[in-house]
Coordinates of C-alpha atoms and ligand atoms in Angstrom, one line a residue:
X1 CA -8.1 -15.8 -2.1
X2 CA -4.5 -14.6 -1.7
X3 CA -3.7 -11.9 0.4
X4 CA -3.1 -8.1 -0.9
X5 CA -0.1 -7.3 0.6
X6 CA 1.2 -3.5 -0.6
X7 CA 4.5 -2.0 0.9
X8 CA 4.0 1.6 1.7
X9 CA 7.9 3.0 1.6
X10 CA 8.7 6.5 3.0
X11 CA 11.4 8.0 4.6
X12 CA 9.0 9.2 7.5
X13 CA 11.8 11.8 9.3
X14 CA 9.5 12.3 11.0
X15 CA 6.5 10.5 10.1
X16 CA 3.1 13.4 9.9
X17 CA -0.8 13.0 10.0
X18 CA -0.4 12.9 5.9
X19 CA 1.7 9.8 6.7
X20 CA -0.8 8.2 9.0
X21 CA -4.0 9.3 7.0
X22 CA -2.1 7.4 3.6
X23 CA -1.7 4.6 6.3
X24 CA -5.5 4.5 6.9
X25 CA -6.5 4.7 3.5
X26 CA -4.2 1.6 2.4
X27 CA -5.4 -0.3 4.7
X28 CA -9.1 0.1 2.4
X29 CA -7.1 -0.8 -0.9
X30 CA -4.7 -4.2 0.4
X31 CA -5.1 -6.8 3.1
X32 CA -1.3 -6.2 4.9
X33 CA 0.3 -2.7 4.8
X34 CA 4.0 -3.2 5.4
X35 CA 5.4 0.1 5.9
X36 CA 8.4 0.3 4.9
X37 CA 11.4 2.8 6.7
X38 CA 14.2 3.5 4.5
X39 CA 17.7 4.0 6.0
X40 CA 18.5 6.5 3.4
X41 CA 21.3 7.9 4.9
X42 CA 22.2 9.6 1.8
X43 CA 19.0 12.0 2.5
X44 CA 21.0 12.7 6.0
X45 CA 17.5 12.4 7.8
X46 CA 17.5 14.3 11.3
X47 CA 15.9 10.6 13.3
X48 CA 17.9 7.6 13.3
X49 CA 15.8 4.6 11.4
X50 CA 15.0 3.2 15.0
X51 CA 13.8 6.6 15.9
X52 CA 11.7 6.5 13.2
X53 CA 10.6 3.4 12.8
X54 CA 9.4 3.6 16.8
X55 CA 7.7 7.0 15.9
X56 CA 5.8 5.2 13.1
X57 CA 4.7 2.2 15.8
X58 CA 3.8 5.1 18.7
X59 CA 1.7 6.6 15.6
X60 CA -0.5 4.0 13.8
X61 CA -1.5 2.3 17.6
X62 CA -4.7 3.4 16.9
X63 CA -4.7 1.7 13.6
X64 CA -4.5 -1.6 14.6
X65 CA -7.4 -4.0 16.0
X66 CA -10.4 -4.1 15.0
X67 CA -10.8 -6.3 12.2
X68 CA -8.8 -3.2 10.1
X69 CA -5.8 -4.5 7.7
X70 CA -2.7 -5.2 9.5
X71 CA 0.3 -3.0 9.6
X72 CA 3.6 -4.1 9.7
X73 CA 6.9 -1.6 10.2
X74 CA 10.2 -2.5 9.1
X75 CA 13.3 -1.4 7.9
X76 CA 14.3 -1.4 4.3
X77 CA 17.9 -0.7 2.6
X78 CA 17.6 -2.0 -0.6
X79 CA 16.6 -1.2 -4.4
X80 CA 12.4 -0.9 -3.6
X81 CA 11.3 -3.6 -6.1
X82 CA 13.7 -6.0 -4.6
X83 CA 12.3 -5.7 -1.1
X84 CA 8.9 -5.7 -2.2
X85 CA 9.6 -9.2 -3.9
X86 CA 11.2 -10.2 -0.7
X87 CA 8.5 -9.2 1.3
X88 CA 5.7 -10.8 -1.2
X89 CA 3.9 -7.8 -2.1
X90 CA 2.4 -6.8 -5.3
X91 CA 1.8 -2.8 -4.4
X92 CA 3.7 0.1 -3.8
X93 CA 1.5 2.7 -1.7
X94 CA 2.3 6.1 -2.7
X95 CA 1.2 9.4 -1.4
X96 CA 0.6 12.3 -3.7
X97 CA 0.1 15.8 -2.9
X98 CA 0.4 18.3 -5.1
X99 CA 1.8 18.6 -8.9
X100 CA 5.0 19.2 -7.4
X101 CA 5.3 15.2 -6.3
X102 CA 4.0 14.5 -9.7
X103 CA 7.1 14.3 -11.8
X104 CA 9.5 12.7 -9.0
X105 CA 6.6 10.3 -8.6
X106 CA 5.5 9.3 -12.2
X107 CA 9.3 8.4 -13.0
X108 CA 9.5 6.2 -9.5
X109 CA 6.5 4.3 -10.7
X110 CA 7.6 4.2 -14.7
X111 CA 10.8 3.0 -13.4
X112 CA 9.4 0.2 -10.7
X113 CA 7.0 -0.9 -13.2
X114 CA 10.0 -1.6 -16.3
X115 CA 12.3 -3.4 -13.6
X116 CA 9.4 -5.4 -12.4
X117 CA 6.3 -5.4 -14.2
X118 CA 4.1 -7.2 -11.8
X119 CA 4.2 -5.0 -9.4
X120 CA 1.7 -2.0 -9.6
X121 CA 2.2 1.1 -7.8
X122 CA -1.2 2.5 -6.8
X123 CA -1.4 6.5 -5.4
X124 CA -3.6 7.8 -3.0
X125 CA -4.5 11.5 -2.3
X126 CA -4.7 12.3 1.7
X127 CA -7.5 14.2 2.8
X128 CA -7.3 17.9 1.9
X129 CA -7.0 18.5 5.8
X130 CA -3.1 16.8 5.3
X131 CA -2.4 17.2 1.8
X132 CA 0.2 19.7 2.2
X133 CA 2.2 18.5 5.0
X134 CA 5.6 17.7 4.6
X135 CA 8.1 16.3 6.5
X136 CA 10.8 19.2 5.4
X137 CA 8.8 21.7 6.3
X138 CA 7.9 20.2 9.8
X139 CA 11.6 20.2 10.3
X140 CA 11.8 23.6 9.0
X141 CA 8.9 24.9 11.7
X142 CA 10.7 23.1 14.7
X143 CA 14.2 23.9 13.8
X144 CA 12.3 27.7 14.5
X145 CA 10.7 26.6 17.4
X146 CA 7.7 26.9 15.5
X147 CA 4.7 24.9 16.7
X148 CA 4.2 21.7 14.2
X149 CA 1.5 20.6 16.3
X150 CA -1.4 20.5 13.6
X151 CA 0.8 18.3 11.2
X152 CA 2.3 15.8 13.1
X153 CA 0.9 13.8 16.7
X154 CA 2.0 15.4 20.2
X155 CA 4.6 12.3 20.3
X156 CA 6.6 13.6 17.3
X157 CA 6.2 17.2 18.1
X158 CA 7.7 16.3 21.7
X159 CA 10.2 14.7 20.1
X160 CA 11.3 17.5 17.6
X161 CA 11.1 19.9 20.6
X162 CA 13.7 17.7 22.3
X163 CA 16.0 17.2 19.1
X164 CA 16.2 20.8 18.5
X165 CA 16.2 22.0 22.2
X166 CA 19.3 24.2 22.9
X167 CA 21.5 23.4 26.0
Ligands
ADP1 P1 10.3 9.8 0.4 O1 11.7 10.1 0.8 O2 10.1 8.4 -0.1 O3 9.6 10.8 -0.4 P2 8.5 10.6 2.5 O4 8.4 10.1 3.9 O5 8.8 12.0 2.3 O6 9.5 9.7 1.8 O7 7.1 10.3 1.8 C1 6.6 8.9 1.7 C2 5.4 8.9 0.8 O8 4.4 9.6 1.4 C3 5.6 9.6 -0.6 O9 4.8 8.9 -1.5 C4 5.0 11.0 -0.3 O10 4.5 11.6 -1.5 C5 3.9 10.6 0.6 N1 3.4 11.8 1.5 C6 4.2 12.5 2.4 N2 3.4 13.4 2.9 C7 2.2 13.3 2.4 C8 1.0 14.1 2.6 N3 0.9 15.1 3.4 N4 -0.1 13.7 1.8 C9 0.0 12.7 1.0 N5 1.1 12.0 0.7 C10 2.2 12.3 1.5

Protein backbone atom coordinates (compact mmCIF):
# COMPACT_ATOMS: atom_id res chain seq x y z
CA UNK A 1 0.00 0.00 0.00
CA UNK A 2 1.41 3.55 -0.61
CA UNK A 3 2.08 5.69 2.04
CA UNK A 4 -0.46 8.65 3.21
CA UNK A 5 1.65 11.44 3.36
CA UNK A 6 -0.46 14.93 4.31
CA UNK A 7 1.49 18.27 4.68
CA UNK A 8 0.12 20.21 7.64
CA UNK A 9 1.17 24.05 6.72
CA UNK A 10 1.00 26.83 9.37
CA UNK A 11 2.63 29.78 10.09
CA UNK A 12 3.24 28.48 13.81
CA UNK A 13 4.60 32.17 15.27
CA UNK A 14 4.68 30.61 17.76
CA UNK A 15 3.44 27.26 17.42
CA UNK A 16 0.38 26.49 20.60
CA UNK A 17 -1.13 23.21 22.23
CA UNK A 18 -3.96 23.70 19.31
CA UNK A 19 -0.99 23.31 17.00
CA UNK A 20 0.38 20.23 18.64
CA UNK A 21 -3.08 18.60 19.38
CA UNK A 22 -3.91 19.10 15.15
CA UNK A 23 -0.35 17.42 15.11
CA UNK A 24 -1.52 14.36 17.09
CA UNK A 25 -4.69 14.00 15.49
CA UNK A 26 -3.01 13.90 11.82
CA UNK A 27 -0.87 11.52 12.70
CA UNK A 28 -4.51 9.07 13.15
CA UNK A 29 -5.67 10.26 9.54
CA UNK A 30 -2.08 9.87 7.21
CA UNK A 31 1.10 7.76 7.50
CA UNK A 32 3.89 10.92 7.35
CA UNK A 33 2.86 14.40 8.77
CA UNK A 34 5.18 16.89 7.15
CA UNK A 35 4.69 20.03 8.78
CA UNK A 36 5.19 22.54 6.88
CA UNK A 37 6.70 26.28 8.26
CA UNK A 38 5.93 29.06 6.05
CA UNK A 39 8.45 31.93 5.69
CA UNK A 40 5.69 34.31 5.23
CA UNK A 41 7.40 37.31 5.71
CA UNK A 42 4.65 39.22 4.38
CA UNK A 43 2.68 38.31 7.75
CA UNK A 44 5.89 40.03 9.52
CA UNK A 45 5.79 37.03 12.14
CA UNK A 46 7.59 38.01 15.53
CA UNK A 47 10.05 34.38 15.30
CA UNK A 48 12.37 33.94 12.58
CA UNK A 49 11.44 30.58 10.43
CA UNK A 50 14.40 28.87 12.29
CA UNK A 51 12.99 29.99 15.49
CA UNK A 52 9.95 28.50 14.66
CA UNK A 53 10.72 25.69 12.99
CA UNK A 54 13.10 24.64 16.24
CA UNK A 55 10.04 25.59 18.48
CA UNK A 56 7.90 23.17 16.49
CA UNK A 57 10.87 20.21 16.84
CA UNK A 58 11.28 21.16 20.94
CA UNK A 59 7.24 20.74 20.79
CA UNK A 60 6.20 17.47 19.03
CA UNK A 61 9.36 15.40 20.88
CA UNK A 62 6.87 13.71 22.59
CA UNK A 63 5.21 12.87 19.41
CA UNK A 64 7.58 10.74 17.93
CA UNK A 65 8.48 6.97 18.63
CA UNK A 66 6.42 4.64 19.38
CA UNK A 67 5.18 3.05 16.37
CA UNK A 68 3.03 6.72 16.00
CA UNK A 69 3.11 8.39 12.27
CA UNK A 70 6.28 10.18 11.60
CA UNK A 71 6.64 13.91 11.61
CA UNK A 72 8.70 15.75 9.58
CA UNK A 73 9.47 19.82 9.92
CA UNK A 74 10.51 21.81 7.16
CA UNK A 75 10.49 25.04 5.60
CA UNK A 76 8.22 26.07 2.88
CA UNK A 77 8.22 29.33 0.52
CA UNK A 78 6.28 28.44 -2.21
CA UNK A 79 2.56 28.47 -3.77
CA UNK A 80 1.11 25.32 -1.15
CA UNK A 81 -0.02 22.98 -3.85
CA UNK A 82 3.39 23.23 -5.43
CA UNK A 83 5.20 22.10 -2.37
CA UNK A 84 2.87 19.55 -1.50
CA UNK A 85 3.54 18.00 -5.09
CA UNK A 86 7.17 18.34 -4.41
CA UNK A 87 7.00 16.77 -1.25
CA UNK A 88 4.60 13.80 -2.55
CA UNK A 89 1.67 14.34 -0.46
CA UNK A 90 -1.89 14.07 -1.34
CA UNK A 91 -3.37 16.09 1.93
CA UNK A 92 -3.40 19.29 3.30
CA UNK A 93 -4.04 19.16 7.29
CA UNK A 94 -6.07 22.03 8.27
CA UNK A 95 -7.14 23.19 11.67
CA UNK A 96 -10.54 24.71 12.22
CA UNK A 97 -11.81 26.48 15.04
CA UNK A 98 -14.45 28.46 15.07
CA UNK A 99 -16.87 29.92 12.15
CA UNK A 100 -14.54 32.71 12.00
CA UNK A 101 -11.76 30.34 10.13
CA UNK A 102 -14.59 29.06 8.13
CA UNK A 103 -14.68 31.42 5.20
CA UNK A 104 -10.71 32.13 4.92
CA UNK A 105 -10.57 28.32 5.08
CA UNK A 106 -13.34 27.10 2.61
CA UNK A 107 -11.81 29.47 -0.12
CA UNK A 108 -8.02 28.07 0.68
CA UNK A 109 -9.39 24.64 0.09
CA UNK A 110 -11.85 25.68 -3.04
CA UNK A 111 -8.81 27.27 -4.39
CA UNK A 112 -6.13 24.20 -3.73
CA UNK A 113 -8.60 21.85 -4.96
CA UNK A 114 -9.31 23.87 -8.73
CA UNK A 115 -5.32 24.31 -9.11
CA UNK A 116 -4.80 20.78 -8.26
CA UNK A 117 -7.56 18.50 -8.04
CA UNK A 118 -5.86 15.47 -6.50
CA UNK A 119 -4.99 16.84 -3.68
CA UNK A 120 -7.75 16.83 -0.81
CA UNK A 121 -7.68 19.08 1.99
CA UNK A 122 -9.07 17.29 5.08
CA UNK A 123 -9.97 19.58 8.44
CA UNK A 124 -9.79 18.59 11.85
CA UNK A 125 -11.31 20.20 14.93
CA UNK A 126 -8.85 20.27 18.11
CA UNK A 127 -10.16 19.29 21.31
CA UNK A 128 -12.48 21.82 22.83
CA UNK A 129 -9.68 22.24 25.56
CA UNK A 130 -7.53 24.14 22.49
CA UNK A 131 -10.03 25.20 20.16
CA UNK A 132 -9.72 28.76 20.80
CA UNK A 133 -6.08 29.35 20.94
CA UNK A 134 -4.53 31.43 18.62
CA UNK A 135 -1.33 32.39 17.86
CA UNK A 136 -2.25 36.41 17.77
CA UNK A 137 -3.71 36.34 20.74
CA UNK A 138 -0.71 34.49 22.55
CA UNK A 139 1.36 37.31 21.18
CA UNK A 140 -1.21 39.71 22.34
CA UNK A 141 -1.06 38.15 26.19
CA UNK A 142 2.83 38.18 26.21
CA UNK A 143 3.40 41.43 24.49
CA UNK A 144 1.28 42.32 28.12
CA UNK A 145 3.28 40.25 30.12
CA UNK A 146 0.34 38.24 30.40
CA UNK A 147 0.81 34.57 31.33
CA UNK A 148 0.21 32.32 27.95
CA UNK A 149 1.13 29.38 29.86
CA UNK A 150 -2.23 27.31 29.38
CA UNK A 151 -2.02 27.76 25.45
CA UNK A 152 1.35 27.14 24.50
CA UNK A 153 4.33 24.67 26.24
CA UNK A 154 6.80 26.25 28.98
CA UNK A 155 9.50 26.25 26.02
CA UNK A 156 7.46 28.83 23.93
CA UNK A 157 6.23 30.78 26.86
CA UNK A 158 10.01 31.17 27.93
CA UNK A 159 10.71 32.14 24.79
CA UNK A 160 8.03 34.95 24.39
CA UNK A 161 9.05 36.14 27.94
CA UNK A 162 12.59 36.59 26.48
CA UNK A 163 11.37 38.21 23.09
CA UNK A 164 9.32 40.73 24.83
CA UNK A 165 11.58 41.29 27.94
CA UNK A 166 12.46 45.04 28.35
CA UNK A 167 16.18 45.94 28.86
P1 LIG B 1 -1.80 30.31 8.94
O1 LIG B 1 -0.99 31.55 8.77
O2 LIG B 1 -1.65 29.32 7.80
O3 LIG B 1 -3.25 30.51 9.33
P2 LIG B 1 -1.41 29.29 11.65
O4 LIG B 1 -0.14 28.85 12.27
O5 LIG B 1 -2.13 30.42 12.28
O6 LIG B 1 -1.06 29.56 10.15
O7 LIG B 1 -2.44 28.07 11.60
C1 LIG B 1 -2.13 26.88 10.90
C2 LIG B 1 -3.36 25.99 10.89
O8 LIG B 1 -3.66 25.56 12.21
C3 LIG B 1 -4.63 26.66 10.37
O9 LIG B 1 -5.38 25.69 9.66
C4 LIG B 1 -5.35 27.06 11.63
O10 LIG B 1 -6.76 27.13 11.42
C5 LIG B 1 -4.99 25.88 12.53
N1 LIG B 1 -5.07 26.22 13.96
C6 LIG B 1 -4.39 27.17 14.63
N2 LIG B 1 -4.73 27.19 15.93
C7 LIG B 1 -5.66 26.21 16.09
C8 LIG B 1 -6.43 25.73 17.20
N3 LIG B 1 -6.32 26.26 18.41
N4 LIG B 1 -7.31 24.71 16.99
C9 LIG B 1 -7.44 24.20 15.75
N5 LIG B 1 -6.76 24.59 14.67
C10 LIG B 1 -5.88 25.59 14.83
Amino acid sequence: MTERIGVYPGTFDPVTLGHIDIIARAQQVVDKVIIAVAGNEAKDPLFSVEERVNMVENDIEHLRGNGWAEIQVVVFDKLLVYFVQDMQASIIIRGLRAVSDFEYEFQMAAMNARMQPDIETVFLMASDRYQFISSRFVKEIARHDGDVTHFVTTHVSDLLIKRFSRP
